[in-house]
Amino acid sequence: SAKVSCNLSDCCQMFSLSSSGPIGDKFPQVMTTYKQLESDINEKPAYSSEKYFIFYHSDVPHHFEGWTVSTFLNNLGDITKEGKIACAESPDGEWEYLNENQQWTIDATLAFSCIETCCQEVIISSSGAASENFPELMGSYKITGEETGKPAYKGPDGATQLRYVNDVPHHWSGWAVGEGAGKLSNDEDPGCPSDILQVWDVLVDNGW
């Protein structure tokens, strides 16, 4: 049997910001929803809203390393959290902003609320028939977009897909790995493949 699980090294992929303190008063446009960008910055996820970016910034000449909210990628913004912290939403560290006197001031009310989305990266693993018959399908799959309203992923070879199939002529719908109806399939239909609970079917000698 195969298993699809999230790569749990992921930080939040989408979140909203709120502040009942000075950052919320001074930067109301920052208080919005941010989505993860495709590319990491300094080996950590980066995010964008319509007008702002949140990313991990490393500025060696000015002795700064940490998270920042900025209108430009790779430029230190007026909102920062200093320190080697893995995820922007982590409770570690303190968010500060540059006040009108050009002094850094803490706003303890700035809060990140994760918004549940499907994992950007999932791992397909098996200790049974799936890995014995299709070892090439095991490994890491990264999200590439959507098909039939659900996320689609590409595997380690850059070609194999994990996707949701709606095969109307054959009265079948479900998640599949591989071409057509797949070499691995599952007829559960949760929004995310990592939420599947039942055992995956494996195509062996033209039978499941």
PDB file of C-alpha atoms in Angstrom, residues 17-178:
ATOM      1  CA  LEU A  17      -1.699  39.265   9.241  1.00  0.00           C
ATOM      2  CA  SER A  18      -3.420  41.297  11.951  1.00  0.00           C
ATOM      3  CA  SER A  19      -2.315  43.837  14.535  1.00  0.00           C
ATOM      4  CA  SER A  20      -4.294  45.784  17.115  1.00  0.00           C
ATOM      5  CA  GLY A  21      -1.186  47.859  17.851  1.00  0.00           C
ATOM      6  CA  PRO A  22       0.997  50.446  16.104  1.00  0.00           C
ATOM      7  CA  ILE A  23       1.895  48.299  13.060  1.00  0.00           C
ATOM      8  CA  GLY A  24      -1.814  47.880  12.299  1.00  0.00           C
ATOM      9  CA  ASP A  25      -2.351  51.646  12.692  1.00  0.00           C
ATOM     10  CA  LYS A  26       0.663  52.725  10.663  1.00  0.00           C
ATOM     11  CA  PHE A  27       0.595  49.998   7.977  1.00  0.00           C
ATOM     12  CA  PRO A  28      -3.076  49.042   7.427  1.00  0.00           C
ATOM     13  CA  GLN A  29      -2.311  47.709   3.926  1.00  0.00           C
ATOM     14  CA  VAL A  30       0.055  45.132   5.458  1.00  0.00           C
ATOM     15  CA  MET A  31      -2.917  43.577   7.282  1.00  0.00           C
ATOM     16  CA  THR A  32      -4.006  41.208   4.509  1.00  0.00           C
ATOM     17  CA  THR A  33      -3.498  37.688   3.128  1.00  0.00           C
ATOM     18  CA  TYR A  34      -0.129  36.424   1.884  1.00  0.00           C
ATOM     19  CA  LYS A  35       0.573  33.448  -0.381  1.00  0.00           C
ATOM     20  CA  GLN A  36       3.843  31.574  -0.691  1.00  0.00           C
ATOM     21  CA  LEU A  37       5.935  32.334  -3.785  1.00  0.00           C
ATOM     22  CA  GLU A  38       7.311  29.516  -5.935  1.00  0.00           C
ATOM     23  CA  SER A  39      10.941  30.387  -5.144  1.00  0.00           C
ATOM     24  CA  ASP A  40      12.542  30.457  -1.703  1.00  0.00           C
ATOM     25  CA  ILE A  41      14.738  33.350  -0.589  1.00  0.00           C
ATOM     26  CA  ASN A  42      17.797  32.574   1.532  1.00  0.00           C
ATOM     27  CA  GLU A  43      16.563  28.955   1.730  1.00  0.00           C
ATOM     28  CA  LYS A  44      13.301  29.975   3.411  1.00  0.00           C
ATOM     29  CA  PRO A  45       9.793  30.488   2.004  1.00  0.00           C
ATOM     30  CA  ALA A  46       8.815  33.925   0.733  1.00  0.00           C
ATOM     31  CA  TYR A  47       5.304  35.359   0.482  1.00  0.00           C
ATOM     32  CA  SER A  48       3.446  38.119  -1.298  1.00  0.00           C
ATOM     33  CA  SER A  49       0.213  40.077  -1.049  1.00  0.00           C
ATOM     34  CA  GLU A  50      -0.880  42.642  -3.632  1.00  0.00           C
ATOM     35  CA  LYS A  51       1.590  45.248  -2.380  1.00  0.00           C
ATOM     36  CA  TYR A  52       3.949  43.627   0.123  1.00  0.00           C
ATOM     37  CA  PHE A  53       6.439  40.788   0.413  1.00  0.00           C
ATOM     38  CA  ILE A  54       7.428  38.813   3.509  1.00  0.00           C
ATOM     39  CA  PHE A  55      10.776  37.024   3.301  1.00  0.00           C
ATOM     40  CA  TYR A  56      13.932  36.081   5.176  1.00  0.00           C
ATOM     41  CA  HIS A  57      16.553  38.784   4.626  1.00  0.00           C
ATOM     42  CA  SER A  58      20.295  38.500   5.146  1.00  0.00           C
ATOM     43  CA  ASP A  59      22.205  41.800   5.091  1.00  0.00           C
ATOM     44  CA  VAL A  60      25.713  41.038   6.299  1.00  0.00           C
ATOM     45  CA  PRO A  61      27.155  44.601   5.969  1.00  0.00           C
ATOM     46  CA  HIS A  62      24.389  45.966   8.221  1.00  0.00           C
ATOM     47  CA  HIS A  63      24.474  42.988  10.634  1.00  0.00           C
ATOM     48  CA  PHE A  64      20.847  42.035   9.975  1.00  0.00           C
ATOM     49  CA  GLU A  65      19.454  38.540   9.555  1.00  0.00           C
ATOM     50  CA  GLY A  66      15.778  37.756   9.992  1.00  0.00           C
ATOM     51  CA  TRP A  67      12.285  38.231   8.571  1.00  0.00           C
ATOM     52  CA  THR A  68      10.996  41.445   7.051  1.00  0.00           C
ATOM     53  CA  VAL A  69       7.841  42.892   5.503  1.00  0.00           C
ATOM     54  CA  SER A  70       8.833  45.054   2.557  1.00  0.00           C
ATOM     55  CA  THR A  71       7.441  46.600  -0.630  1.00  0.00           C
ATOM     56  CA  PHE A  72      10.470  45.218  -2.502  1.00  0.00           C
ATOM     57  CA  LEU A  73      11.975  41.741  -2.540  1.00  0.00           C
ATOM     58  CA  ASN A  74      15.515  41.633  -1.128  1.00  0.00           C
ATOM     59  CA  ASN A  75      15.192  45.092   0.463  1.00  0.00           C
ATOM     60  CA  LEU A  76      14.864  45.455   4.237  1.00  0.00           C
ATOM     61  CA  GLY A  77      11.418  46.850   5.005  1.00  0.00           C
ATOM     62  CA  ASP A  78      10.049  48.973   7.840  1.00  0.00           C
ATOM     63  CA  ILE A  79       8.779  45.865   9.690  1.00  0.00           C
ATOM     64  CA  THR A  80      11.262  43.219  10.839  1.00  0.00           C
ATOM     65  CA  LYS A  81      11.842  40.255  13.144  1.00  0.00           C
ATOM     66  CA  GLU A  82      15.518  39.663  13.795  1.00  0.00           C
ATOM     67  CA  GLY A  83      17.039  36.239  14.397  1.00  0.00           C
ATOM     68  CA  LYS A  84      17.568  32.868  12.762  1.00  0.00           C
ATOM     69  CA  ILE A  85      13.931  31.753  12.836  1.00  0.00           C
ATOM     70  CA  ALA A  86      12.706  29.036  10.448  1.00  0.00           C
ATOM     71  CA  CYS A  87       9.197  30.334   9.699  1.00  0.00           C
ATOM     72  CA  ALA A  88       7.706  33.833   9.537  1.00  0.00           C
ATOM     73  CA  GLU A  89       4.708  32.743  11.640  1.00  0.00           C
ATOM     74  CA  SER A  90       6.881  31.273  14.418  1.00  0.00           C
ATOM     75  CA  PRO A  91       6.143  32.754  17.866  1.00  0.00           C
ATOM     76  CA  ASP A  92       9.897  33.080  18.453  1.00  0.00           C
ATOM     77  CA  GLY A  93      11.369  36.574  18.262  1.00  0.00           C
ATOM     78  CA  GLU A  94       9.676  39.989  18.283  1.00  0.00           C
ATOM     79  CA  TRP A  95       8.274  41.999  15.396  1.00  0.00           C
ATOM     80  CA  GLU A  96       9.422  45.615  15.286  1.00  0.00           C
ATOM     81  CA  TYR A  97       8.652  48.582  13.088  1.00  0.00           C
ATOM     82  CA  LEU A  98      10.524  51.785  12.263  1.00  0.00           C
ATOM     83  CA  ASN A  99       8.656  54.627  13.945  1.00  0.00           C
ATOM     84  CA  GLU A 100       8.505  58.291  12.947  1.00  0.00           C
ATOM     85  CA  ASN A 101      11.670  58.996  14.978  1.00  0.00           C
ATOM     86  CA  GLN A 102      13.538  56.311  13.024  1.00  0.00           C
ATOM     87  CA  GLN A 103      13.651  54.078  16.086  1.00  0.00           C
ATOM     88  CA  TRP A 104      12.813  50.355  16.055  1.00  0.00           C
ATOM     89  CA  THR A 105       9.762  49.729  18.268  1.00  0.00           C
ATOM     90  CA  ILE A 106       8.182  46.388  19.237  1.00  0.00           C
ATOM     91  CA  ASP A 107       4.566  45.582  18.370  1.00  0.00           C
ATOM     92  CA  ALA A 108       3.655  42.475  20.398  1.00  0.00           C
ATOM     93  CA  THR A 109       0.175  42.341  18.825  1.00  0.00           C
ATOM     94  CA  LEU A 110       1.279  41.454  15.277  1.00  0.00           C
ATOM     95  CA  ALA A 111      -0.221  38.014  14.640  1.00  0.00           C
ATOM     96  CA  PHE A 112      -0.024  35.458  11.828  1.00  0.00           C
ATOM     97  CA  SER A 113      -3.035  33.215  11.188  1.00  0.00           C
ATOM     98  CA  CYS A 114      -2.266  30.207   8.991  1.00  0.00           C
ATOM     99  CA  ILE A 115      -4.854  29.466   6.303  1.00  0.00           C
ATOM    100  CA  GLU A 116      -5.231  25.761   5.579  1.00  0.00           C
ATOM    101  CA  THR A 117      -4.103  24.851   2.070  1.00  0.00           C
ATOM    102  CA  CYS A 118      -2.822  21.661   0.476  1.00  0.00           C
ATOM    103  CA  CYS A 119       0.861  20.963   1.023  1.00  0.00           C
ATOM    104  CA  GLN A 120       3.254  22.442  -1.529  1.00  0.00           C
ATOM    105  CA  GLU A 121       5.228  19.208  -1.398  1.00  0.00           C
ATOM    106  CA  VAL A 122       4.138  15.654  -0.591  1.00  0.00           C
ATOM    107  CA  ILE A 123       6.073  12.404  -0.205  1.00  0.00           C
ATOM    108  CA  ILE A 124       4.818   9.139  -1.712  1.00  0.00           C
ATOM    109  CA  SER A 125       6.145   6.139   0.206  1.00  0.00           C
ATOM    110  CA  SER A 126       5.337   2.443   0.471  1.00  0.00           C
ATOM    111  CA  SER A 127       6.585  -0.698   2.191  1.00  0.00           C
ATOM    112  CA  GLY A 128       4.521  -3.013   0.003  1.00  0.00           C
ATOM    113  CA  ALA A 129       3.267  -3.614  -3.535  1.00  0.00           C
ATOM    114  CA  ALA A 130       3.530   0.012  -4.673  1.00  0.00           C
ATOM    115  CA  SER A 131       7.264   0.306  -4.022  1.00  0.00           C
ATOM    116  CA  GLU A 132       7.944  -3.246  -5.249  1.00  0.00           C
ATOM    117  CA  ASN A 133       6.206  -2.682  -8.596  1.00  0.00           C
ATOM    118  CA  PHE A 134       6.759   1.052  -9.102  1.00  0.00           C
ATOM    119  CA  PRO A 135       9.840   2.193  -7.165  1.00  0.00           C
ATOM    120  CA  GLU A 136      10.228   5.058  -9.658  1.00  0.00           C
ATOM    121  CA  LEU A 137       6.949   6.581  -8.424  1.00  0.00           C
ATOM    122  CA  MET A 138       8.165   6.907  -4.835  1.00  0.00           C
ATOM    123  CA  GLY A 139       9.622  10.183  -3.615  1.00  0.00           C
ATOM    124  CA  SER A 140       8.850  13.883  -3.473  1.00  0.00           C
ATOM    125  CA  TYR A 141       6.087  15.544  -5.540  1.00  0.00           C
ATOM    126  CA  LYS A 142       5.796  19.337  -5.813  1.00  0.00           C
ATOM    127  CA  ILE A 143       2.644  21.286  -6.569  1.00  0.00           C
ATOM    128  CA  THR A 144       2.431  22.669 -10.125  1.00  0.00           C
ATOM    129  CA  GLY A 145      -1.089  24.037 -10.370  1.00  0.00           C
ATOM    130  CA  GLU A 146      -4.653  22.749 -10.444  1.00  0.00           C
ATOM    131  CA  GLU A 147      -6.649  20.160 -12.374  1.00  0.00           C
ATOM    132  CA  THR A 148     -10.412  19.663 -11.952  1.00  0.00           C
ATOM    133  CA  GLY A 149     -10.361  22.109  -9.047  1.00  0.00           C
ATOM    134  CA  LYS A 150      -7.767  20.216  -7.002  1.00  0.00           C
ATOM    135  CA  PRO A 151      -3.970  20.568  -6.820  1.00  0.00           C
ATOM    136  CA  ALA A 152      -1.727  18.719  -9.273  1.00  0.00           C
ATOM    137  CA  TYR A 153       1.820  17.627  -8.423  1.00  0.00           C
ATOM    138  CA  LYS A 154       4.892  16.538 -10.393  1.00  0.00           C
ATOM    139  CA  GLY A 155       7.259  13.840  -9.180  1.00  0.00           C
ATOM    140  CA  PRO A 156      11.037  13.480  -8.868  1.00  0.00           C
ATOM    141  CA  ASP A 157      11.482  12.892 -12.620  1.00  0.00           C
ATOM    142  CA  GLY A 158       9.663  16.136 -13.458  1.00  0.00           C
ATOM    143  CA  ALA A 159       7.079  14.264 -15.565  1.00  0.00           C
ATOM    144  CA  THR A 160       5.056  11.827 -13.434  1.00  0.00           C
ATOM    145  CA  GLN A 161       1.909  13.438 -12.095  1.00  0.00           C
ATOM    146  CA  LEU A 162      -0.126  13.017  -8.928  1.00  0.00           C
ATOM    147  CA  ARG A 163      -3.510  14.491  -9.746  1.00  0.00           C
ATOM    148  CA  TYR A 164      -7.269  14.171  -9.375  1.00  0.00           C
ATOM    149  CA  VAL A 165      -8.905  12.412 -12.358  1.00  0.00           C
ATOM    150  CA  ASN A 166     -12.569  12.739 -13.297  1.00  0.00           C
ATOM    151  CA  ASP A 167     -13.068   9.942 -15.837  1.00  0.00           C
ATOM    152  CA  VAL A 168     -16.735  10.400 -16.796  1.00  0.00           C
ATOM    153  CA  PRO A 169     -16.900   7.688 -19.546  1.00  0.00           C
ATOM    154  CA  HIS A 170     -15.710   5.032 -17.092  1.00  0.00           C
ATOM    155  CA  HIS A 171     -17.738   6.377 -14.135  1.00  0.00           C
ATOM    156  CA  TRP A 172     -14.581   6.771 -12.045  1.00  0.00           C
ATOM    157  CA  SER A 173     -13.054   9.680 -10.211  1.00  0.00           C
ATOM    158  CA  GLY A 174     -10.237   9.797  -7.698  1.00  0.00           C
ATOM    159  CA  TRP A 175      -6.576  10.518  -7.123  1.00  0.00           C
ATOM    160  CA  ALA A 176      -4.044   8.869  -9.443  1.00  0.00           C
ATOM    161  CA  VAL A 177      -0.261   8.675  -9.872  1.00  0.00           C
ATOM    162  CA  GLY A 178       1.027   8.114 -13.416  1.00  0.00           C
TER     163      GLY A 178
END
